[in-house]
Coordinates of C-alpha atoms and ligand atoms in Angstrom, one line a residue:
X30 CA 12.5 33.8 6.0
X31 CA 11.5 31.5 8.2
X32 CA 9.5 34.5 10.7
X33 CA 8.0 35.6 8.4
X34 CA 6.7 32.1 7.5
X35 CA 5.7 31.0 10.7
X36 CA 4.0 35.1 10.8
X37 CA 1.7 33.6 7.7
X38 CA 1.3 30.4 9.4
X39 CA -0.1 32.2 12.5
X40 CA -2.5 34.4 10.8
X41 CA -4.6 32.0 9.0
X42 CA -7.8 31.5 10.6
X43 CA -8.1 27.6 10.1
X44 CA -11.6 26.4 11.0
X45 CA -11.9 23.6 13.3
X46 CA -12.0 20.4 10.8
X47 CA -15.7 19.5 13.3
X48 CA -16.9 21.5 16.7
X49 CA -16.4 19.7 19.6
X50 CA -20.3 21.0 20.3
X51 CA -21.0 18.5 17.0
X52 CA -19.8 15.3 18.4
X53 CA -22.3 13.8 20.8
X54 CA -21.6 11.2 22.5
X55 CA -22.7 7.3 22.3
X56 CA -22.7 5.0 24.4
X57 CA -23.2 1.4 22.7
X58 CA -23.7 -1.7 25.6
X59 CA -22.5 -4.9 24.6
X60 CA -26.1 -6.6 23.6
X61 CA -25.6 -3.4 20.8
X62 CA -22.5 -4.4 19.7
X63 CA -21.8 -7.9 20.8
X64 CA -18.4 -7.4 21.3
X65 CA -16.8 -9.8 24.3
X66 CA -13.4 -8.1 26.0
X67 CA -12.1 -12.2 24.9
X68 CA -11.9 -11.2 21.8
X69 CA -8.5 -8.5 22.4
X70 CA -5.1 -9.6 22.1
X71 CA -4.4 -10.8 26.2
X72 CA -1.4 -7.9 25.7
X73 CA -3.6 -4.6 25.0
X74 CA -6.4 -6.3 27.7
X75 CA -2.9 -6.3 30.3
X76 CA -1.4 -3.0 28.7
X77 CA -5.8 -1.2 29.5
X78 CA -6.6 -3.5 32.4
X79 CA -3.2 -1.9 34.3
X80 CA -4.1 1.7 33.0
X81 CA -7.5 1.7 34.4
X82 CA -6.9 0.2 37.6
X83 CA -3.7 2.7 37.8
X84 CA -6.6 5.7 37.3
X85 CA -6.5 6.1 34.0
X86 CA -9.3 5.8 31.2
X87 CA -7.8 3.7 28.2
X88 CA -9.8 1.9 25.0
X89 CA -8.9 -0.2 22.1
X90 CA -8.9 2.1 19.4
X91 CA -8.7 2.3 15.8
X92 CA -8.9 -0.1 13.1
X93 CA -9.3 -2.8 15.7
X94 CA -12.7 -1.5 17.5
X95 CA -13.4 -1.4 13.5
X96 CA -12.2 -4.8 12.5
X97 CA -14.1 -6.5 15.5
X98 CA -17.5 -4.8 14.4
X99 CA -16.7 -5.5 10.7
X100 CA -16.4 -9.6 12.4
X101 CA -12.8 -8.9 10.7
X102 CA -9.7 -9.6 12.8
X103 CA -7.2 -7.1 13.4
X104 CA -4.2 -6.8 12.3
X105 CA -3.0 -4.6 15.5
X106 CA -4.9 -4.0 19.2
X107 CA -3.4 0.0 19.8
X108 CA -4.5 1.8 23.2
X109 CA -5.7 4.9 23.9
X110 CA -5.0 6.6 27.0
X111 CA -5.3 9.4 29.3
X112 CA -1.3 9.1 30.9
X113 CA 0.8 10.8 29.6
X114 CA 4.1 8.9 27.4
X115 CA 5.6 9.5 31.1
X116 CA 2.7 7.9 33.0
X117 CA 2.3 5.0 30.8
X118 CA 6.0 4.2 31.1
X119 CA 6.4 4.1 34.3
X120 CA 3.5 1.5 35.2
X121 CA 4.9 -1.3 32.4
X122 CA 8.7 -1.8 33.0
X123 CA 8.6 -3.2 29.4
X124 CA 7.9 0.1 27.6
X125 CA 9.7 2.5 25.5
X126 CA 8.9 6.0 24.5
X127 CA 9.5 6.3 20.7
X128 CA 9.0 9.1 18.6
X129 CA 10.9 12.6 18.9
X130 CA 7.2 14.7 17.3
X131 CA 4.6 12.8 17.9
X132 CA 5.3 10.3 21.3
X133 CA 3.7 7.3 21.7
X134 CA 4.9 4.4 23.9
X135 CA 5.5 1.3 22.6
X136 CA 4.8 -1.7 25.3
X137 CA 6.1 -5.3 24.9
X138 CA 4.8 -9.3 26.4
X139 CA 6.4 -11.7 24.9
X140 CA 6.9 -11.5 22.0
X141 CA 4.4 -8.6 20.8
X142 CA 4.7 -4.5 21.0
X143 CA 1.6 -2.4 22.1
X144 CA 1.1 1.0 20.9
X145 CA -0.2 3.3 23.6
X146 CA -1.0 6.6 22.4
X147 CA -1.8 9.4 24.6
X148 CA -5.2 11.1 24.0
X149 CA -4.3 13.8 21.3
X150 CA -6.1 17.1 19.9
X151 CA -6.9 18.8 17.1
X152 CA -5.9 22.0 18.2
X153 CA -6.6 24.8 15.2
X154 CA -4.5 27.6 15.1
X155 CA -5.4 29.7 19.0
X156 CA -2.9 33.3 18.8
X157 CA -4.1 33.1 22.4
X158 CA -3.1 29.3 23.5
X159 CA 0.7 29.0 21.6
X160 CA 0.8 26.2 23.6
X161 CA -1.7 24.6 21.7
X162 CA -0.9 26.0 17.9
X163 CA -1.2 23.6 15.2
X164 CA 1.4 24.3 12.3
X165 CA 0.3 24.3 8.5
X166 CA 2.4 25.1 5.4
X167 CA 0.4 27.0 2.7
X168 CA -1.7 24.1 1.5
X169 CA -3.3 23.8 5.2
X170 CA -1.3 20.5 5.9
X171 CA -0.3 20.0 9.1
X172 CA 3.2 19.9 9.9
X173 CA 2.5 19.6 13.9
X174 CA 0.3 17.2 15.9
X175 CA 1.0 16.4 19.0
X176 CA -0.9 18.1 21.4
X177 CA -2.8 16.2 23.8
X178 CA -6.0 16.9 24.8
X179 CA -8.8 14.8 25.6
X180 CA -11.1 11.6 24.4
X181 CA -13.3 14.0 22.7
X182 CA -10.5 15.6 20.3
X183 CA -8.9 12.7 20.3
X184 CA -12.1 11.4 18.6
X185 CA -12.3 14.7 16.6
X186 CA -9.1 15.1 15.1
X187 CA -8.7 10.8 13.3
X188 CA -9.4 10.5 9.9
X189 CA -12.4 8.7 9.4
X190 CA -15.9 7.8 11.8
X191 CA -15.5 4.1 11.7
X192 CA -11.8 5.0 12.6
X193 CA -12.7 7.2 15.7
X194 CA -14.6 4.2 18.6
X195 CA -13.2 3.3 21.9
X196 CA -13.8 -0.2 22.9
X197 CA -13.8 0.0 26.9
X198 CA -13.0 -4.0 27.7
X199 CA -14.1 -3.3 31.4
X200 CA -17.5 -2.8 30.9
X201 CA -17.8 -3.9 27.3
X202 CA -19.3 -0.7 26.0
X203 CA -18.2 1.4 23.3
X204 CA -17.9 5.3 23.3
X205 CA -18.6 6.8 20.1
X206 CA -18.6 10.4 19.1
X207 CA -19.3 10.8 15.9
X208 CA -21.5 8.3 14.7
X209 CA -19.2 5.6 14.4
X210 CA -20.7 2.8 15.1
X211 CA -24.2 3.9 12.8
X212 CA -22.2 4.4 9.6
X213 CA -20.3 0.7 10.5
X214 CA -23.6 -1.0 9.5
X215 CA -24.2 0.8 7.0
X216 CA -21.0 -0.1 5.8
X217 CA -20.0 4.1 4.8
X218 CA -16.3 5.4 5.4
X219 CA -17.1 9.3 5.8
X220 CA -14.6 11.7 6.6
X221 CA -14.4 13.1 10.2
X222 CA -15.6 16.5 9.3
X223 CA -15.2 19.1 6.4
X224 CA -13.5 16.6 4.0
X225 CA -11.8 19.2 1.2
X226 CA -10.2 20.8 5.1
X227 CA -8.9 17.5 6.1
X228 CA -8.0 16.3 2.7
X229 CA -5.3 19.8 2.9
X230 CA -4.2 18.7 6.5
X231 CA -3.4 15.4 5.1
X232 CA -3.5 14.3 2.0
X233 CA -2.5 10.7 2.7
X234 CA -6.2 10.4 4.0
X235 CA -6.9 10.3 0.0
X236 CA -6.0 6.7 -0.3
X237 CA -6.6 6.0 3.3
X238 CA -10.3 6.2 2.4
X239 CA -9.6 4.2 -0.6
X240 CA -7.7 1.8 0.5
X241 CA -9.7 0.7 3.4
X242 CA -13.0 1.3 1.2
X243 CA -11.3 -2.1 -0.5
X244 CA -10.5 -3.4 3.2
X245 CA -14.1 -3.1 4.4
X246 CA -16.0 -3.5 1.4
X247 CA -17.4 -0.2 2.7
X248 CA -18.4 2.8 0.1
X249 CA -16.8 5.9 0.5
X250 CA -19.6 8.6 1.9
X251 CA -20.3 10.8 -1.0
X252 CA -19.9 14.6 0.3
X253 CA -16.1 12.2 2.0
X254 CA -15.6 11.9 -1.6
X255 CA -16.5 14.6 -4.0
X256 CA -13.4 16.5 -3.2
X257 CA -11.0 14.3 -4.0
X258 CA -10.8 14.4 -7.7
X259 CA -9.8 18.0 -6.9
X260 CA -7.5 17.9 -4.5
X261 CA -5.4 15.2 -5.7
X262 CA -2.5 16.8 -6.1
X263 CA -1.4 17.8 -3.0
X264 CA -0.2 14.0 -2.7
X265 CA 2.7 16.0 -4.3
X266 CA 3.5 18.1 -1.1
X267 CA 3.5 14.7 0.8
X268 CA 7.2 13.8 2.0
X269 CA 8.2 10.6 -0.4
X270 CA 8.9 8.1 2.5
X271 CA 5.3 8.8 3.7
X272 CA 4.2 8.2 0.4
X273 CA 5.5 5.1 -0.7
X274 CA 4.7 3.6 2.4
X275 CA 0.8 4.7 2.6
X276 CA 1.4 3.2 -1.1
X277 CA 3.2 0.3 0.1
X278 CA 0.5 -0.3 2.4
X279 CA -2.6 -0.2 0.0
X280 CA -0.4 -2.4 -2.6
X281 CA 0.5 -5.3 0.3
X282 CA -3.4 -4.5 1.7
X283 CA -4.6 -8.3 0.2
X284 CA -6.9 -5.5 -1.6
X285 CA -4.6 -4.2 -4.6
X286 CA -6.8 -5.4 -7.2
X287 CA -9.8 -3.0 -6.3
X288 CA -7.5 -0.1 -4.8
X289 CA -5.1 0.4 -8.1
X290 CA -8.7 0.4 -10.7
X291 CA -10.2 2.7 -7.8
X292 CA -7.0 4.9 -7.3
X293 CA -7.3 5.8 -11.3
X294 CA -10.9 5.9 -11.0
X295 CA -10.6 8.9 -8.8
X296 CA -7.7 10.6 -10.5
X297 CA -5.3 9.6 -7.9
X298 CA -2.8 7.3 -9.6
X299 CA -1.3 10.5 -11.9
X300 CA 0.9 11.3 -8.8
X301 CA 1.9 8.1 -7.4
X302 CA 1.9 5.5 -11.2
X303 CA 1.9 8.6 -14.0
X304 CA 2.8 5.6 -16.4
X305 CA -1.3 3.1 -15.7
X306 CA -3.3 5.2 -17.8
X307 CA -0.9 4.1 -20.5
X308 CA -0.6 1.2 -19.4
X309 CA -4.1 0.0 -18.3
X310 CA -5.3 1.7 -22.0
X311 CA -3.6 -1.1 -23.9
X312 CA -5.3 -4.6 -23.3
X313 CA -2.7 -7.1 -22.4
X314 CA -1.2 -4.3 -20.1
X315 CA -4.8 -4.9 -18.7
X316 CA -4.8 -7.9 -18.9
X317 CA -1.0 -8.2 -17.0
X318 CA -2.0 -6.1 -13.8
X319 CA -5.3 -7.5 -13.2
X320 CA -3.8 -11.0 -13.3
X321 CA -0.6 -10.3 -11.6
X322 CA -2.4 -8.3 -8.7
X323 CA -5.1 -10.6 -8.4
X324 CA -2.7 -12.9 -7.6
X325 CA -0.7 -11.3 -5.8
X326 CA -3.6 -10.6 -3.5
X327 CA -4.5 -14.0 -2.6
X328 CA -0.8 -14.6 -1.9
X329 CA -2.0 -12.1 0.6
X330 CA -4.9 -13.4 2.3
X331 CA -3.1 -17.2 2.3
X332 CA 0.1 -15.7 4.4
X333 CA 2.8 -16.2 1.8
X334 CA 5.6 -13.3 1.0
X335 CA 5.1 -10.2 -1.8
X336 CA 8.5 -8.3 -2.4
X337 CA 7.7 -4.7 -2.9
X338 CA 9.9 -4.8 -5.7
X339 CA 8.2 -7.2 -7.6
X340 CA 5.3 -5.2 -7.4
X341 CA 6.6 -2.9 -8.9
X342 CA 7.8 -4.7 -11.4
X343 CA 4.6 -5.6 -12.4
X344 CA 2.9 -2.4 -12.2
X345 CA 6.1 -0.6 -14.5
X346 CA 6.7 -3.7 -17.3
X347 CA 4.1 -3.2 -19.4
X348 CA 6.0 0.5 -20.0
X349 CA 9.5 -1.1 -20.3
X350 CA 8.2 -3.6 -23.0
X351 CA 6.7 -1.2 -24.9
X352 CA 9.4 1.2 -24.9
X353 CA 12.3 -2.1 -25.7
X354 CA 10.1 -2.9 -28.0
X355 CA 10.1 0.6 -29.4
X356 CA 14.0 0.9 -29.3
X357 CA 14.6 -2.9 -30.4
X358 CA 12.3 -2.2 -33.9
X359 CA 14.4 0.6 -34.5
X360 CA 18.0 -1.2 -34.9
X361 CA 19.3 -1.7 -31.5
X362 CA 20.3 -4.5 -29.7
X363 CA 17.8 -6.5 -26.9
X364 CA 20.1 -6.0 -24.4
X365 CA 21.4 -2.3 -24.0
X366 CA 17.9 -2.0 -25.1
X367 CA 16.3 -3.8 -22.7
X368 CA 18.6 -1.7 -19.7
X369 CA 17.9 1.5 -21.8
X370 CA 14.2 1.6 -21.8
X371 CA 14.4 0.5 -17.8
X372 CA 15.7 3.6 -16.8
X373 CA 13.7 5.6 -19.0
X374 CA 10.9 4.1 -17.1
X375 CA 12.5 4.2 -13.7
X376 CA 13.3 7.1 -13.9
X377 CA 10.2 8.9 -15.2
X378 CA 8.6 6.8 -11.8
X379 CA 10.8 8.9 -10.0
X380 CA 9.7 12.5 -10.9
X381 CA 6.9 11.4 -9.0
X382 CA 6.5 8.6 -6.7
X383 CA 10.3 7.3 -5.9
X384 CA 10.8 4.1 -5.7
X385 CA 13.4 3.4 -3.2
X386 CA 16.5 2.0 -4.3
X387 CA 16.4 -0.6 -2.2
X388 CA 14.7 -2.3 -4.3
X389 CA 15.7 -1.6 -7.6
X390 CA 18.0 -4.5 -7.4
X391 CA 14.9 -6.9 -7.5
X392 CA 12.7 -4.7 -10.2
X393 CA 16.1 -4.7 -12.8
X394 CA 17.0 -8.7 -12.1
X395 CA 13.3 -9.4 -12.8
X396 CA 13.0 -7.9 -15.6
X397 CA 16.4 -8.5 -17.0
X398 CA 16.1 -12.3 -16.5
X399 CA 12.9 -11.8 -18.7
X400 CA 14.5 -12.8 -22.4
X401 CA 16.5 -15.8 -20.7
X402 CA 13.3 -17.8 -20.7
X403 CA 12.7 -17.6 -23.8
X404 CA 16.4 -18.7 -25.3
X405 CA 16.0 -22.8 -24.2
X406 CA 19.0 -23.6 -26.1
X407 CA 22.6 -25.5 -24.9
X408 CA 22.8 -25.7 -20.8
X409 CA 21.1 -22.0 -20.7
X410 CA 18.0 -22.8 -18.7
X411 CA 20.7 -25.0 -15.9
X412 CA 22.2 -21.3 -15.4
X413 CA 19.2 -19.6 -15.2
X414 CA 17.8 -21.6 -12.6
X415 CA 21.1 -21.6 -10.3
X416 CA 20.2 -17.5 -10.1
X417 CA 19.2 -16.2 -6.7
X418 CA 16.5 -14.0 -7.7
X419 CA 14.8 -17.6 -10.7
X420 CA 11.8 -17.9 -8.7
X421 CA 10.6 -14.5 -9.3
X422 CA 11.6 -14.2 -12.8
X423 CA 9.8 -17.0 -13.0
X424 CA 6.6 -16.7 -11.3
X425 CA 7.0 -12.8 -13.4
X426 CA 7.5 -15.0 -16.8
X427 CA 4.6 -17.5 -15.8
X428 CA 2.0 -14.0 -15.0
X429 CA 3.4 -12.9 -18.8
X430 CA 2.9 -16.1 -20.1
X431 CA -1.1 -16.4 -18.1
X432 CA -1.9 -12.9 -19.6
X433 CA -1.3 -13.8 -23.8
X434 CA 1.9 -11.8 -23.6
X435 CA 3.7 -15.2 -24.5
X436 CA 2.8 -18.1 -25.4
X437 CA 1.4 -20.7 -22.6
X438 CA 3.5 -23.7 -24.2
X439 CA 6.7 -21.4 -23.2
X440 CA 4.8 -21.3 -19.1
X441 CA 4.3 -25.1 -19.8
X442 CA 7.5 -26.4 -20.9
X443 CA 9.6 -24.5 -17.7
X444 CA 6.7 -26.1 -15.7
X445 CA 8.1 -29.6 -16.9
X446 CA 11.4 -28.1 -16.9
X447 CA 11.0 -27.4 -13.7
X448 CA 9.8 -30.6 -11.3
X449 CA 11.6 -33.0 -14.3
X450 CA 14.8 -35.0 -13.4
X451 CA 17.5 -34.8 -15.0
X452 CA 17.7 -37.0 -17.1
X453 CA 14.5 -35.8 -18.3
X454 CA 15.6 -31.7 -18.7
X455 CA 18.5 -33.0 -20.4
X456 CA 16.2 -34.2 -23.1
X457 CA 14.1 -31.6 -22.9
X458 CA 17.4 -29.0 -23.6
X459 CA 17.7 -31.7 -27.0
X460 CA 15.0 -31.2 -28.7
X461 CA 14.9 -27.6 -28.3
X462 CA 18.6 -27.1 -29.6
X463 CA 18.2 -30.0 -32.3
X464 CA 17.2 -28.8 -35.8
X465 CA 17.9 -25.3 -35.4
X466 CA 16.7 -23.3 -38.4
X467 CA 14.2 -24.6 -39.9
X468 CA 11.9 -25.2 -36.8
X469 CA 13.4 -22.2 -35.6
X470 CA 11.5 -20.4 -39.0
X471 CA 8.2 -22.4 -38.1
X472 CA 7.4 -21.7 -34.6
X473 CA 8.4 -16.9 -35.3
X474 CA 4.8 -17.6 -37.4
X475 CA 2.9 -18.8 -34.5
X476 CA 4.8 -18.4 -31.3
X477 CA 3.7 -15.1 -29.4
X478 CA 6.5 -15.8 -27.5
X479 CA 9.5 -14.3 -30.1
X480 CA 10.7 -11.0 -29.8
X481 CA 9.5 -9.9 -33.2
X482 CA 5.9 -10.7 -32.4
X483 CA 6.3 -8.9 -29.2
X484 CA 7.4 -5.9 -31.2
X485 CA 4.7 -6.1 -33.3
X486 CA 1.6 -6.7 -30.2
X487 CA 3.4 -3.4 -28.2
X488 CA 2.8 -0.8 -31.0
X489 CA -0.1 -2.3 -32.6
X490 CA -1.7 -1.4 -29.0
X491 CA 0.0 1.2 -28.9
X492 CA -1.6 2.4 -31.7
X493 CA -5.1 1.4 -29.8
Ligands
ATP528 P1 -5.0 -0.8 9.7 O1 -6.2 -2.6 9.4 O2 -4.6 -1.2 8.3 O3 -4.0 -0.9 10.8 P2 -5.8 1.8 11.1 O4 -7.3 2.6 10.5 O5 -6.1 0.5 12.0 O6 -6.2 0.9 9.7 P3 -3.3 2.6 11.2 O7 -2.7 3.7 9.8 O8 -2.8 1.8 12.3 O9 -5.0 2.4 10.3 O10 -4.0 4.5 11.7 C1 -4.9 3.8 13.7 C2 -5.0 5.3 13.7 O11 -5.4 6.1 13.7 C3 -6.9 5.3 12.9 O12 -7.8 3.8 12.7 C4 -7.8 6.4 12.8 O13 -8.1 6.7 14.1 C5 -6.0 7.1 13.4 N1 -5.0 7.6 12.0 C6 -4.7 6.8 11.1 N2 -3.7 7.7 9.5 C7 -4.7 8.5 10.0 C8 -4.4 9.9 9.8 N3 -3.7 10.2 8.6 N4 -5.5 11.4 9.7 C9 -5.6 11.2 11.4 N5 -6.3 10.2 11.4 C10 -5.4 9.2 11.7
MG529 MG1 -3.8 -0.2 12.7

C-alpha cells in the first residue's frame, strides 16, 4: 500500500515552481534602499557577523527585510545561511538544533532567540537523484521540504516575492532574485512561480496572502489572486493544528477585521468558519463582529492581551444566539437551551476548523455568563463580579450593547456599578429589585435587553 503510494507520488512529474534561470539576481545598494545595519536587532546582527567571520554567508531574510523596507517594525529577525545546522550550532555556544523534519537552529542572546535556517532548495521530483526528492500528496501538497539548497533556490522556494529578499548587514545591500524590491515599492503581493502549483503545494499560502495583504496594505496581484477561490477547498487537507495556528495568526495580526472580510470575499472562510455567511448576513451579527474585531485590532495595536477563546466566542456568538432563541421560542428553559445551543454550534464548527479543547472553557464561560448580566436583582451582580472570567464576559456584554443587541442602558448600568463605591452599588440594586412586577412589565416594552425581544429580533433577522 505504502509502496504503491510512493510509486504513484514519485512518478508524478512536479513542474518546478519557477525555473532557476528566471530568477535573476539584482543587488540593491544602500543608497537605493536606505536600510542601515543599526536597524537590525543586535542579536541577529551578531549572528550574521559571526557566521560571516567563520567564512559562511549569512543574511537577514523574510519578514524582517520586507518590513524594514516598508517602514514597519519587524516582529522577528530571521537569519538564513549556507552553514548547516551543525555548523551553526558549533559556532554559537548558546544554541540548539530544533525540529526533526525541518531542522533549524535557535541561537540565544540574553532573553532573545533568533532563528537561523540553512538555505533550502525547492526540489522537484527527480528520479535520478533521490536525495533531492520532494514528496507531495495527491493534491500536490508538499510533504517534505527539508532539502538543503543554494541561496537562489532558497529564494525561489519562499512564498511571495516580497518575502524573498536577503539583506546583508555587512555590506548594507539587498540581494533580490525575484524582483521583490519592485513589488514592495509597487505594494504588490505576488506569489513566486505558478500560483496554482504553489497553493497546491501548501494551501496555507492562500491564508498568508490574505493576512499579509491586510497587514502590509498591499494588493494581491491579479494572477496570485485568481486561483484562490477555486483552490480554497484544499485547506481541508492541511493538518488541523497548522490550519488553526495560521487562523490564529490572522486573527491576532491586528488586522482581523479586514482579514475576515477578505477571507469571505475570496471564499476562503468555508473551511474555517463555516457559519460566517449566516452570521454576517444578519445586520446585528455583522455589526457585532465588525465592532468586536475592530476593538480586538485596536487592543493588539496597543499591545494589550487578546485571548483566542474570546475571539472565537465573538465569531460564533450570533449563531449560538440564534439557535438559543429558537430553542427558547419552542418552549425550552433558558439555561438548558443555551447549553444545547453552545454544543450544537461548537460541534458544527469542529467539523471544519477544530478549535483546540483548551479554549473551550473560556468560550463557554463567556457565553454562559451573558444572561447573568441581565439579572440585576438581589445580590446577583455582586456574585457575578467575583467570577474569575468576569472581565472577559463583561467586555463581551459591552460589545453586545454597542452593537445594538442589548440596550446601552444595561452597559451603562454595569459601568457605573463597577466604578461605584459599595454604598452606591447597594442603592443601584435596590432600585432594580424594588417595584418588581409593574416595573418589569413596563420595561419589557422598551428594553431590547429583554430576552423575549431578542428572540423576536433574531427571528426577524433570520428571515431577512
Ligand atoms: P510575519 O511578519 O507574520 O512574521 P513572515 O513573512 O516573516 O511574516 P514567517 O511565518 O515568519 O512570516 O515566515 C518567514 C519567512 O519564511 C517568510 O517571509 C517566507 O519567506 C517564508 N515562508 C513562511 N511560510 C511559508 C510558506 N508557507 N511557503 C513558503 N515560504 C514560506
Ligand atoms: Mg516572521
